[in-house]
Coordinates of C-alpha atoms in Angstrom, one line a residue:
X1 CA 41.0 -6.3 5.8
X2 CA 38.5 -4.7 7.9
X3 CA 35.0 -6.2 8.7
X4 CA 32.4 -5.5 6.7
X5 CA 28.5 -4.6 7.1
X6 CA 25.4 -6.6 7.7
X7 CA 21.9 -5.4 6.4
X8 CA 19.1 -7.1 7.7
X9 CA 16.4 -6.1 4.7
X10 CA 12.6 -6.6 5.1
X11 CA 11.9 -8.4 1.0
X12 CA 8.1 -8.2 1.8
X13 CA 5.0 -10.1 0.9
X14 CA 6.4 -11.3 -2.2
X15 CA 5.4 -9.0 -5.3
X16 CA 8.8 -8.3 -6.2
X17 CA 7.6 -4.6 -6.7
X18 CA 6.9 -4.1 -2.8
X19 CA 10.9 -4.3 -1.7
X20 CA 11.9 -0.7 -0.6
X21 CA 14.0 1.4 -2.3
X22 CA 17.0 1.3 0.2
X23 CA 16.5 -2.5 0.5
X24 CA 16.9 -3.4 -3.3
X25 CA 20.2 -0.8 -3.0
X26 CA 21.3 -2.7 -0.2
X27 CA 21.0 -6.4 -2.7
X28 CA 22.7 -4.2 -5.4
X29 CA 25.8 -3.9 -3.0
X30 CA 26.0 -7.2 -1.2
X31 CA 28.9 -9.6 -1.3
X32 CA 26.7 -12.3 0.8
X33 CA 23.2 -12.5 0.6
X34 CA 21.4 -15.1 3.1
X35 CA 18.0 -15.4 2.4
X36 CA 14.8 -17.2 3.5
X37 CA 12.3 -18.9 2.2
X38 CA 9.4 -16.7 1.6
X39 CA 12.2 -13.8 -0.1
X40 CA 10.8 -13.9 -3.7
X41 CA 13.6 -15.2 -5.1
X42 CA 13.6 -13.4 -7.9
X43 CA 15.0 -10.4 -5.7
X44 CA 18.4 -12.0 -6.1
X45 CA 18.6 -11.7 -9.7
X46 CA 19.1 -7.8 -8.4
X47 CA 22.7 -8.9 -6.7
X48 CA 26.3 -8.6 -8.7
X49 CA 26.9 -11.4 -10.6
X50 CA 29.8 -12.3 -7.8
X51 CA 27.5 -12.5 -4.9
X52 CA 27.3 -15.3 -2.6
X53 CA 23.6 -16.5 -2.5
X54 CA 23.7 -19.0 0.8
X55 CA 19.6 -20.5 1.9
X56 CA 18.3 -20.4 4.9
X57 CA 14.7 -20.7 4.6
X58 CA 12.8 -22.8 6.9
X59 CA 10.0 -25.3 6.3
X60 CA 7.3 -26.3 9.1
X61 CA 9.2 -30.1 9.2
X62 CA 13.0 -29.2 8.9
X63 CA 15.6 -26.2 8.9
X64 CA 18.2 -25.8 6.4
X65 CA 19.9 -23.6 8.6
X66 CA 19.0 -23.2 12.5
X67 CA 19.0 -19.8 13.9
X68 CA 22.2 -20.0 16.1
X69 CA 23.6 -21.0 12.2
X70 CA 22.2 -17.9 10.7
X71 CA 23.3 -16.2 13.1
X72 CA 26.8 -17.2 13.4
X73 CA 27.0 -17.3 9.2
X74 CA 26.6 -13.9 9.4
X75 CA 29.0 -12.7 12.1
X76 CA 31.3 -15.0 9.7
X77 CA 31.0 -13.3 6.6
X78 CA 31.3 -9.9 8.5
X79 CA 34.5 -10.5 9.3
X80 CA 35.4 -11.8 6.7
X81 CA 35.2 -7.6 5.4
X82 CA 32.0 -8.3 2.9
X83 CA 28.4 -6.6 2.6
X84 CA 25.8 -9.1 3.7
X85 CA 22.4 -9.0 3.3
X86 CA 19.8 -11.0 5.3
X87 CA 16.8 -10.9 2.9
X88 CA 13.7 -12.0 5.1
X89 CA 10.2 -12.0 4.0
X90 CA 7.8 -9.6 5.0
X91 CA 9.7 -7.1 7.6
X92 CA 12.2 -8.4 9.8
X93 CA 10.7 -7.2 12.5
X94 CA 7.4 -9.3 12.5
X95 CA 7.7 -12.5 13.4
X96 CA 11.3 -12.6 11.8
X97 CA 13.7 -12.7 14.4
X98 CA 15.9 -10.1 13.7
X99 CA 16.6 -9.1 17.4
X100 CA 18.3 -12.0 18.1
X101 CA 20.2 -11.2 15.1
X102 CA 21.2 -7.7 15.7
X103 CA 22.4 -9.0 19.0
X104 CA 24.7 -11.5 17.5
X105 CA 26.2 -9.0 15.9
X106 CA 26.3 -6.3 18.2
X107 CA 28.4 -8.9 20.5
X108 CA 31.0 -9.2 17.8
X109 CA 31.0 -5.1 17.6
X110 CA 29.6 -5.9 13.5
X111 CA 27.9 -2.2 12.1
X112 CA 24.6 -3.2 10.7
X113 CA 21.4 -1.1 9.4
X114 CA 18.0 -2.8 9.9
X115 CA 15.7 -1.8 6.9
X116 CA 11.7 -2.5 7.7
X117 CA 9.8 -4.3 4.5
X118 CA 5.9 -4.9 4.4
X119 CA 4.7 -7.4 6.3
X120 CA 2.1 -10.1 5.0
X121 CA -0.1 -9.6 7.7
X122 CA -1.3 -6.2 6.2
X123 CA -0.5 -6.8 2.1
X124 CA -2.0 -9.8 1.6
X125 CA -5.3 -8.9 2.7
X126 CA -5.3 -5.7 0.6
X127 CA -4.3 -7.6 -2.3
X128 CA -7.4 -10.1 -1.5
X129 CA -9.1 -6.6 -1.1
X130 CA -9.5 -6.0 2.6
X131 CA -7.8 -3.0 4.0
X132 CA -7.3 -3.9 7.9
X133 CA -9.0 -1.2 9.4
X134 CA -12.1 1.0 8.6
X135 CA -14.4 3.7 10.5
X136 CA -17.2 1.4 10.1
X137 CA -15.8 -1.8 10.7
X138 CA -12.2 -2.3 12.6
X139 CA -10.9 0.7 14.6
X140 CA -8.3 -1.8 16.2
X141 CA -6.0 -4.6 14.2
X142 CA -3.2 -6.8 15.9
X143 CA -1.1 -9.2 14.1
X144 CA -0.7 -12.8 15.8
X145 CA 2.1 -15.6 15.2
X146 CA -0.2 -18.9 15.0
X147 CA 2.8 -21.3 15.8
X148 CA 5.2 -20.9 18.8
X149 CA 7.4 -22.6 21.4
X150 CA 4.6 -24.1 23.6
X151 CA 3.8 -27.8 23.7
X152 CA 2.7 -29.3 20.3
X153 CA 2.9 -25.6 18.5
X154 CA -0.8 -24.7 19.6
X155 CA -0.1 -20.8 20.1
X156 CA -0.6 -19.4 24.2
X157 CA -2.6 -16.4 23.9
X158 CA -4.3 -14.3 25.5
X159 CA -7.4 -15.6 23.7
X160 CA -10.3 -13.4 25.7
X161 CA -8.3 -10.1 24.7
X162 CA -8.3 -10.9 21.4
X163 CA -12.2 -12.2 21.2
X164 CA -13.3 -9.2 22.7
X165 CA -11.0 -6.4 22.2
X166 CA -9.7 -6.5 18.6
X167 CA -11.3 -5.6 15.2
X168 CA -8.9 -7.5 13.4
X169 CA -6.9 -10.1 13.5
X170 CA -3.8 -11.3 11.5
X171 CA -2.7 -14.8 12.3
X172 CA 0.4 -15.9 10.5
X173 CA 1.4 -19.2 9.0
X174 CA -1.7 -20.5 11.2
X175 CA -3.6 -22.9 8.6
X176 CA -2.4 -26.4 10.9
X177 CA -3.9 -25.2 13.9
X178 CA -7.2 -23.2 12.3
X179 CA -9.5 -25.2 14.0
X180 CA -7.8 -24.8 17.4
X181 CA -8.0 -20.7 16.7
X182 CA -11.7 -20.9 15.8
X183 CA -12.6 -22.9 18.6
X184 CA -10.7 -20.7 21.2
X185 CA -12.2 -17.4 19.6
X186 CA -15.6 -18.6 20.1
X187 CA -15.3 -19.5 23.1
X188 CA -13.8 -16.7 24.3
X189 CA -16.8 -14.1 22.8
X190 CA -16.1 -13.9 18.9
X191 CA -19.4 -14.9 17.3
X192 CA -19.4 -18.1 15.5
X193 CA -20.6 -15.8 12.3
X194 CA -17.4 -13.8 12.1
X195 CA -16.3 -13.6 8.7
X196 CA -13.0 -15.0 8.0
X197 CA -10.7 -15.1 4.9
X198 CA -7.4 -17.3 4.3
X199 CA -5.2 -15.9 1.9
X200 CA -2.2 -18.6 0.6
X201 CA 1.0 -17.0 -1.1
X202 CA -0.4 -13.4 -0.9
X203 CA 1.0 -10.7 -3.5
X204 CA 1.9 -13.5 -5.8
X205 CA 0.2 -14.4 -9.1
X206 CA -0.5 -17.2 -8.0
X207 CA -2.6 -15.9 -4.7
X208 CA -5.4 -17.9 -3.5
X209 CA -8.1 -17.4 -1.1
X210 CA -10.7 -19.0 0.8
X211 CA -13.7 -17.4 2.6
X212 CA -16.1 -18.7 5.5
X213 CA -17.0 -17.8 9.1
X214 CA -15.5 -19.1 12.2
X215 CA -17.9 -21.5 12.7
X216 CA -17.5 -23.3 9.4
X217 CA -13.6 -22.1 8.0
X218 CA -11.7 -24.7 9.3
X219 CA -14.2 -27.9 7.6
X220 CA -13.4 -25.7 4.5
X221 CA -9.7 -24.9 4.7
X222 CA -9.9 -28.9 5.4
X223 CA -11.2 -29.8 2.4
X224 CA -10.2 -27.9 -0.4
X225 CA -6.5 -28.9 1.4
X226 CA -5.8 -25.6 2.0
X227 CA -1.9 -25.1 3.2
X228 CA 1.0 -22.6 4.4
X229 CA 2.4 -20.1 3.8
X230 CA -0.8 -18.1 4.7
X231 CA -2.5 -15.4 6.6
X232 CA -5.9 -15.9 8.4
X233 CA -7.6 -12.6 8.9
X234 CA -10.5 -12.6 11.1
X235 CA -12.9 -10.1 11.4
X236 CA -16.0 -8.1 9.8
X237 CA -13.8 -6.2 7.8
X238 CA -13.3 -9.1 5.6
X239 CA -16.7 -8.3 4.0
X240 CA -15.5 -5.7 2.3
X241 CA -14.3 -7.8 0.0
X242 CA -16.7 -8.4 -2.3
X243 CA -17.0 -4.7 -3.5
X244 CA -13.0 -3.8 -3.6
X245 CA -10.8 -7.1 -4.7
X246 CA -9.0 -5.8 -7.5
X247 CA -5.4 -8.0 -8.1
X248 CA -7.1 -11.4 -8.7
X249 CA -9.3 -9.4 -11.3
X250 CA -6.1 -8.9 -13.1
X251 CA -5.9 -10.6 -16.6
X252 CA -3.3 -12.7 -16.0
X253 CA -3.9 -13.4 -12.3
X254 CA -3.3 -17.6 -12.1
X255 CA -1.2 -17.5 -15.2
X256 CA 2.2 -19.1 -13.7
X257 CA 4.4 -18.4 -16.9
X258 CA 7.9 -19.8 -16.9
X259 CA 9.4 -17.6 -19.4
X260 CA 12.9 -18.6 -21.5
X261 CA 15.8 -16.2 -21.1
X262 CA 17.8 -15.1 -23.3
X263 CA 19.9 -12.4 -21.9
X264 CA 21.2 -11.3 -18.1
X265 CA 19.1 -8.1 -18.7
X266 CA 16.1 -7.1 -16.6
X267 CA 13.3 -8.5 -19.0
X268 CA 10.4 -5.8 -20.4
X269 CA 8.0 -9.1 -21.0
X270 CA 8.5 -10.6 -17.8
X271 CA 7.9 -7.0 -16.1
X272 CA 4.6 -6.4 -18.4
X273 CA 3.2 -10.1 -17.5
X274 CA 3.5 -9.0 -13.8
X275 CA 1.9 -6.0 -13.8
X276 CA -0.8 -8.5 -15.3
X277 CA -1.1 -10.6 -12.9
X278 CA 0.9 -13.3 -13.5
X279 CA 3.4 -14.8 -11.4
X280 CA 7.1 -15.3 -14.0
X281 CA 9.9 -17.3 -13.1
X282 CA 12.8 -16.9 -15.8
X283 CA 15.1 -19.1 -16.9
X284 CA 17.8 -20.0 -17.4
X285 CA 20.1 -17.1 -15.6
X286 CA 22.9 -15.9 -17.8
X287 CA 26.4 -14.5 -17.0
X288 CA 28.1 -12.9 -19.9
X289 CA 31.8 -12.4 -20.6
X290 CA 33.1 -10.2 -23.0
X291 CA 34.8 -11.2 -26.2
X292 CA 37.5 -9.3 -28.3
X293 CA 36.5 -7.0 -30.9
X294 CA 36.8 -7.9 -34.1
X295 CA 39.1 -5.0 -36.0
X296 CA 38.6 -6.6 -39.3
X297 CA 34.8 -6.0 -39.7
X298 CA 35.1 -2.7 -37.8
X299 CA 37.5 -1.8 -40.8
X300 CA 34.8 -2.6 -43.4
X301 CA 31.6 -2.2 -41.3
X302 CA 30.4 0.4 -44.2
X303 CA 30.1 -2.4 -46.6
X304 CA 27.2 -4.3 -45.5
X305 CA 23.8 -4.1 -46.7
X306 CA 21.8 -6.1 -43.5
X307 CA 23.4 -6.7 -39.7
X308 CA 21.3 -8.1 -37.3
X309 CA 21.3 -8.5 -34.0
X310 CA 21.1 -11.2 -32.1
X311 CA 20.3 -9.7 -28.4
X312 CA 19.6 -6.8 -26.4
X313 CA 23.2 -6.7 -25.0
X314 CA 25.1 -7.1 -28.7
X315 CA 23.7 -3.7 -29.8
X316 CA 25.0 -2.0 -26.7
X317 CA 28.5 -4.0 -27.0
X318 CA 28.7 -3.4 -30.8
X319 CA 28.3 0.2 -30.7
X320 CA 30.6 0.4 -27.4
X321 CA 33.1 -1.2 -29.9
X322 CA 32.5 1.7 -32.5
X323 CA 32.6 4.8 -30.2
X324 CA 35.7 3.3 -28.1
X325 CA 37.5 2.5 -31.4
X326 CA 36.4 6.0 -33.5
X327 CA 34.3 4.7 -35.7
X328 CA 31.9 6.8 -37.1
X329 CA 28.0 5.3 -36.9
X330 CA 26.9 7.4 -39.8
X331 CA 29.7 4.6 -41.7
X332 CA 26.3 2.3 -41.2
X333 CA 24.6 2.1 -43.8
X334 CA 22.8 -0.9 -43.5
X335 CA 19.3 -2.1 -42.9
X336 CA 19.7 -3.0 -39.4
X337 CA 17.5 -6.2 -38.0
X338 CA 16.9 -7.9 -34.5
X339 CA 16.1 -11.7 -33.0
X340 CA 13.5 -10.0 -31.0
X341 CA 11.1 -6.7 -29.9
X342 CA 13.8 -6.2 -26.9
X343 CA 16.5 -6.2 -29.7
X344 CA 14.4 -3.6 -31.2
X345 CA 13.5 -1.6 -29.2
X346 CA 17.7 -1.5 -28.0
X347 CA 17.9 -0.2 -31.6
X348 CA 15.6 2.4 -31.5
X349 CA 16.9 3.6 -28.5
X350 CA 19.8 4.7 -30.5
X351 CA 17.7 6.6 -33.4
X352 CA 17.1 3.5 -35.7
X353 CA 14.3 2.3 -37.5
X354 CA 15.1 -1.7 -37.4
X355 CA 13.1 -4.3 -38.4
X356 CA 12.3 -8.0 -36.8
X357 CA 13.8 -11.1 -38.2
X358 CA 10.9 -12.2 -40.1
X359 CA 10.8 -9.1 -42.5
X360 CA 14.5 -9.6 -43.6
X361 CA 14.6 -10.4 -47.4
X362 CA 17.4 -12.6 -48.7
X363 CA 20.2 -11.6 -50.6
X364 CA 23.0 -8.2 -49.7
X365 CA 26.3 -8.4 -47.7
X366 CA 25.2 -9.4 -44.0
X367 CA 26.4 -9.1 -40.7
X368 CA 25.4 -11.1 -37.5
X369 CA 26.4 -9.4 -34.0
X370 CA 25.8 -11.8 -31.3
X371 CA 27.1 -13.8 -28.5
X372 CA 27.3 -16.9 -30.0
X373 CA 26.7 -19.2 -33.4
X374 CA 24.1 -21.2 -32.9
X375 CA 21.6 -18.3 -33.7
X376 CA 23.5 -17.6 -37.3
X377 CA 23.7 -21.4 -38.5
X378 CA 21.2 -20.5 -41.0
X379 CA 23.0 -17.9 -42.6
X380 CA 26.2 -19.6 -43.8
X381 CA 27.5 -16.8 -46.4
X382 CA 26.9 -14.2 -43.4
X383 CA 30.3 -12.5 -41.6
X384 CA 29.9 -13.0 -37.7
X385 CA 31.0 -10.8 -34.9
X386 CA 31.0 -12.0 -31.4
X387 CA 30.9 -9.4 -29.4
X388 CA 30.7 -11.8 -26.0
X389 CA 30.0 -15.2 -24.6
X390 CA 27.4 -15.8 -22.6
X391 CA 26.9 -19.2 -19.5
X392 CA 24.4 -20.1 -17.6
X393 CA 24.5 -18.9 -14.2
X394 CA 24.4 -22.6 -12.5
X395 CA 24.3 -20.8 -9.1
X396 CA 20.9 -20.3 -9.7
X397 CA 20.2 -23.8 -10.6
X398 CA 19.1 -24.4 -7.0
X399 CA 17.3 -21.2 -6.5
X400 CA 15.4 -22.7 -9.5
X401 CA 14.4 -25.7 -8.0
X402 CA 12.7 -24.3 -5.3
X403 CA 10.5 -21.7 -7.2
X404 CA 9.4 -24.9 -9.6
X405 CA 8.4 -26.5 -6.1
X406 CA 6.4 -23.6 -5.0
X407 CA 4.8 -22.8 -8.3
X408 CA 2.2 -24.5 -10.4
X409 CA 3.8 -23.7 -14.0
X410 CA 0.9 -23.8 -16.7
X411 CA 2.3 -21.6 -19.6
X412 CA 5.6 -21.8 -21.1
X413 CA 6.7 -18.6 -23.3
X414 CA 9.6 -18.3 -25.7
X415 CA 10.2 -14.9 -26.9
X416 CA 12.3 -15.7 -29.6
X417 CA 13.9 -18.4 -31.7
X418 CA 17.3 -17.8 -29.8
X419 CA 15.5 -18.6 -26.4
X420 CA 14.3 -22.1 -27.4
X421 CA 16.9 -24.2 -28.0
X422 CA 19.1 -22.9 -24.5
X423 CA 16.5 -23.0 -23.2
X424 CA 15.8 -26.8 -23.3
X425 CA 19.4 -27.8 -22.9
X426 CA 19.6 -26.1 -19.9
X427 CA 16.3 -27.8 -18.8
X428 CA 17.7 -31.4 -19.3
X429 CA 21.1 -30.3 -18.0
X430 CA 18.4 -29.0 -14.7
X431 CA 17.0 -32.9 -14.7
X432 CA 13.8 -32.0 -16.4
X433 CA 12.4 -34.1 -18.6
X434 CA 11.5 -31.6 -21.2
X435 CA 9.2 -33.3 -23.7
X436 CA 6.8 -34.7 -20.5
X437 CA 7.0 -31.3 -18.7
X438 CA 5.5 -29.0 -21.8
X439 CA 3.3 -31.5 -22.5
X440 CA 1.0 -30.2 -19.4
X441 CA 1.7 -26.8 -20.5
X442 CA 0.6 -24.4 -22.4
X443 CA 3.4 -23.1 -24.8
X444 CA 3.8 -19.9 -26.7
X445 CA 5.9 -18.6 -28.8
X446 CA 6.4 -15.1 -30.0
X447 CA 6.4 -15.8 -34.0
X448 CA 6.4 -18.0 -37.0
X449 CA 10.1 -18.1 -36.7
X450 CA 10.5 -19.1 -33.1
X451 CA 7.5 -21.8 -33.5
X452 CA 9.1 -23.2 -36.1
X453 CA 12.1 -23.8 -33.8
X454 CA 9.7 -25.4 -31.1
X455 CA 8.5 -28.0 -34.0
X456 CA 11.6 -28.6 -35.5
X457 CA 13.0 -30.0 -31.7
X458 CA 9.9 -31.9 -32.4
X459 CA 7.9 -30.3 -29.3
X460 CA 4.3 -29.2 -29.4
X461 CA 3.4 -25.9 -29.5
X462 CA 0.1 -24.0 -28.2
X463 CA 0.4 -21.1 -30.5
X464 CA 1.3 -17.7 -30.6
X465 CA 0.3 -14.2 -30.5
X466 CA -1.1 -11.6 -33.4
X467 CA 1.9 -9.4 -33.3
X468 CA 5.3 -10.3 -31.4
X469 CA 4.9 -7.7 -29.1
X470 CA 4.2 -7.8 -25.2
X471 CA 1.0 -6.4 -25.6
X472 CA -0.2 -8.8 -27.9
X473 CA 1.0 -11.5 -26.0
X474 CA -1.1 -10.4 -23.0
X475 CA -4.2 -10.6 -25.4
X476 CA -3.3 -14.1 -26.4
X477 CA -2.6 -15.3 -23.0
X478 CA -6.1 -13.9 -21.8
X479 CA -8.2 -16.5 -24.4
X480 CA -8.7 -19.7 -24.6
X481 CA -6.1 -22.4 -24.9
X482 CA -6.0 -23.6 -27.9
X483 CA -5.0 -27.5 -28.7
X484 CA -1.4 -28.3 -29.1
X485 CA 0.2 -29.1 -32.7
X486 CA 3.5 -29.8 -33.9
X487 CA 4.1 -26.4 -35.4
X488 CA 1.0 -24.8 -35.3
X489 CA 1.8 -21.8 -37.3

């Protein structure tokens, strides 16, 4: 066994859409990935289902894993002949400490790439609107690590260079020592009237900011308890502002949507309600495992009227299963059906004209394709092909955990009747308390048939949208909340 490869990949700000094209190839690849804190998470849905996740973010009051650990870890895995990936927010090379990194590995002769990301010091404000430099208001921007080694983590800077010579100013992570960085820029030249702007979990949906001057940001950072991770950008450019902020005028911009899974497929609605705006944590993670094809109903598929589909990933394996075996499609001559629009539009993708649950008539021969029975309990005179099995991924059961504890979830969204009920056992199998947790939510389902499977588990539903569709649901979600009812269909 030879020794493997270490990437050291800048994740960015956190908009999941600002990783680099080599560094999401390099999570596609990895065997190891050891990641921090403020690495969206969701970038690790990207890695093979046989990747080691290992967490070593830090928080201000404690370290899951010391540098000297990370550091050793990865020489470790090296040799151990695997791909690992250090996935740190932001680039690596800001504030990340990936030079003492590369040196542990360049002792131990270990081949590794460094791959830059964007840093938060320069995102974040143009997501809050501010670019960091302009002809008539910064020529100069520096970026500034607000905690360090000295006594009592006050930073030791050269605080007159700054006051007087630079533009801008970036300071990162800085909101416990604010007033110690206003007071020292004042004193030091910067005019108490200097505009400044915090910005708190920039590039994410859930991105706040919080304007004022130098003279007056800290009493205001104090008290609307304004917290890490941040960036405080100082400087006139900040005023620019008011004419260019464009993300937080997204419609969904706040919206922190915890969205029910139902397949281990990237997600259309979860990628739609981002470009929106909103921040989308999805759950539960699935791992699929294929099942054996079933040669009987492969020998009579010609004779069904209606086969419907019960995911995304069952139309692919079902018509695998006819091509591999020589089955002619053109044999089908059924009115085909799917549990939801990304069944559908799977379907379509192959030249059919399906329809949704909801317009399937009773009566006719009828075929389920699916990964399981608890979607086809209803129809008991139905034939039933499994085409695989699918299990939650409990690896990500802690990577879970910490998004809930960074996020603010105020809209739950099922996207189809097959979503809801894994979707709570997998909750209460998490520790959740489900029927107190969507209380304080707003839930939604996409149509009559999967509301009806939120009342009949006796939850309360918010409502749902016109059409089951991803558009629509971005309509709905930009109203008013309406009040919760049993069923309210």
């Amino acid at each position: 066994m030879g020794t493997g490869k270490v990437f050291l990949v800048g994740a960015g700000p956190g908009d999941v859409g600002l990783i680099t094209v080599k560094g999401l190839e390099a999570i596609k690849q990895a065997g190891v990935i050891l990641y921090d804190r403020l690495a969206n998470p969701k970038l690790l849905e990207f890695a093979p289902d046989n990747c080691e996740l290992i967490y070593g973010g830090k928080l201000p009051d404690r370290h899951f894993l010391r540098q000297e650990n990370i550091n050793d870890v990865l020489v470790a895995k090296a040799l151990e002949g695997k791909t690992v990936i250090r996935l740190k927010g932001g680039d690596p090379g800001v504030f990340g400490r990936v030079g003492e990194e590369a040196e542990a590995l360049a002792n131990h002769q270990i081949p590794f790439e460094i791959v830059p990301g964007i840093t938060s010091g320069m995102a974040a404000p143009l997501y809050a609107g501010i670019p960091v430099t302009h002809r008539e208001h910064a020529e100069s921007f520096t970026v500034v690590t607000a905690h360090d080694k000295s006594q009592e983590g006050k930073p030791l800077l050269d605080w007159a260079s700054l006051a007087r010579g630079m533009d801008t100013i970036a300071f990162y992570m800085g909101v416990r020592n604010l007033p110690y960085i206003c007071e020292n820029l004042v004193a030091h030249g910067k005019p108490a009237e200097t505009p400044v702007i915090l910005i708190q979990w920039g590039t994410f949906g859930r991105q706040k900011t919080l304007q004022g001057t130098l003279a007056d940001i800290a009493a205001k950072a104090e008290k609307a308890k304004f917290s890490n991770p941040a960036i405080i950008l100082v400087g006139y450019v900040a005023s620019l502002r008011e004419k260019i902020s464009w993300f937080e005028k997204k419609p969904l911009h706040g919206r922190q949507i915890l969205l029910a899974r139902t397949s281990e497929g990237e997600s259309e609605l979860a990628k739609e309600l981002m470009r929106q705006g909103a921040d989308v944590i999805e759950f539960p993670r699935w791992k699929r495992i294929a099942a054996p094809v079933n040669e009987e109903i492969m020998g009579t598929i010609s004779s069904y009227q209606k086969i419907l589909f019960t995911s995304p990933e069952s139309v692919e394996e079902f018509f695998t299963a006819l091509k591999n075996h020589g089955v002619d499609i053109r044999k089908i001559t059924a009115d085909l059906f799917g549990f939801s629009i990304k069944t559908i539009n799977a379907l379509k993708e192959r030249g059919f004209i399906p329809g949704l649950i909801d317009e399937m008539s009773d009566g006719g021969k009828m075929l389920v394709v699916g990964d399981g029975r608890a979607q086809v309990q209803k129809y008991e005179n139905a034939d039933f092909w499994k085409t695989s099995d699918k299990k939650v991924d409990e690896q990500f059961f802690s990577i879970f955990k910490r998004m809930m504890d960074d996020a603010d979830v105020n809209t739950v969204v099922f996207p189809s009747s097959a979503s809801v009920e894994p979707f709570i056992t997998a909750l209460q199998k998490f520790g959740i308390e489900t029927e107190s947790f969507l209380k304080n939510v707003q839930v939604v389902g996409m149509g009559k048939q999967t509301m009806g499977e939120v009342a009949k588990l006796g939850l309360l539903g918010s409502g749902m949208p016109k059409k089951a569709t991803k558009e629509a649901l971005v309509e709905y979600l930009t109203g008013p909340w309406p009040e919760k009812t049993p069923a309210n269909r």
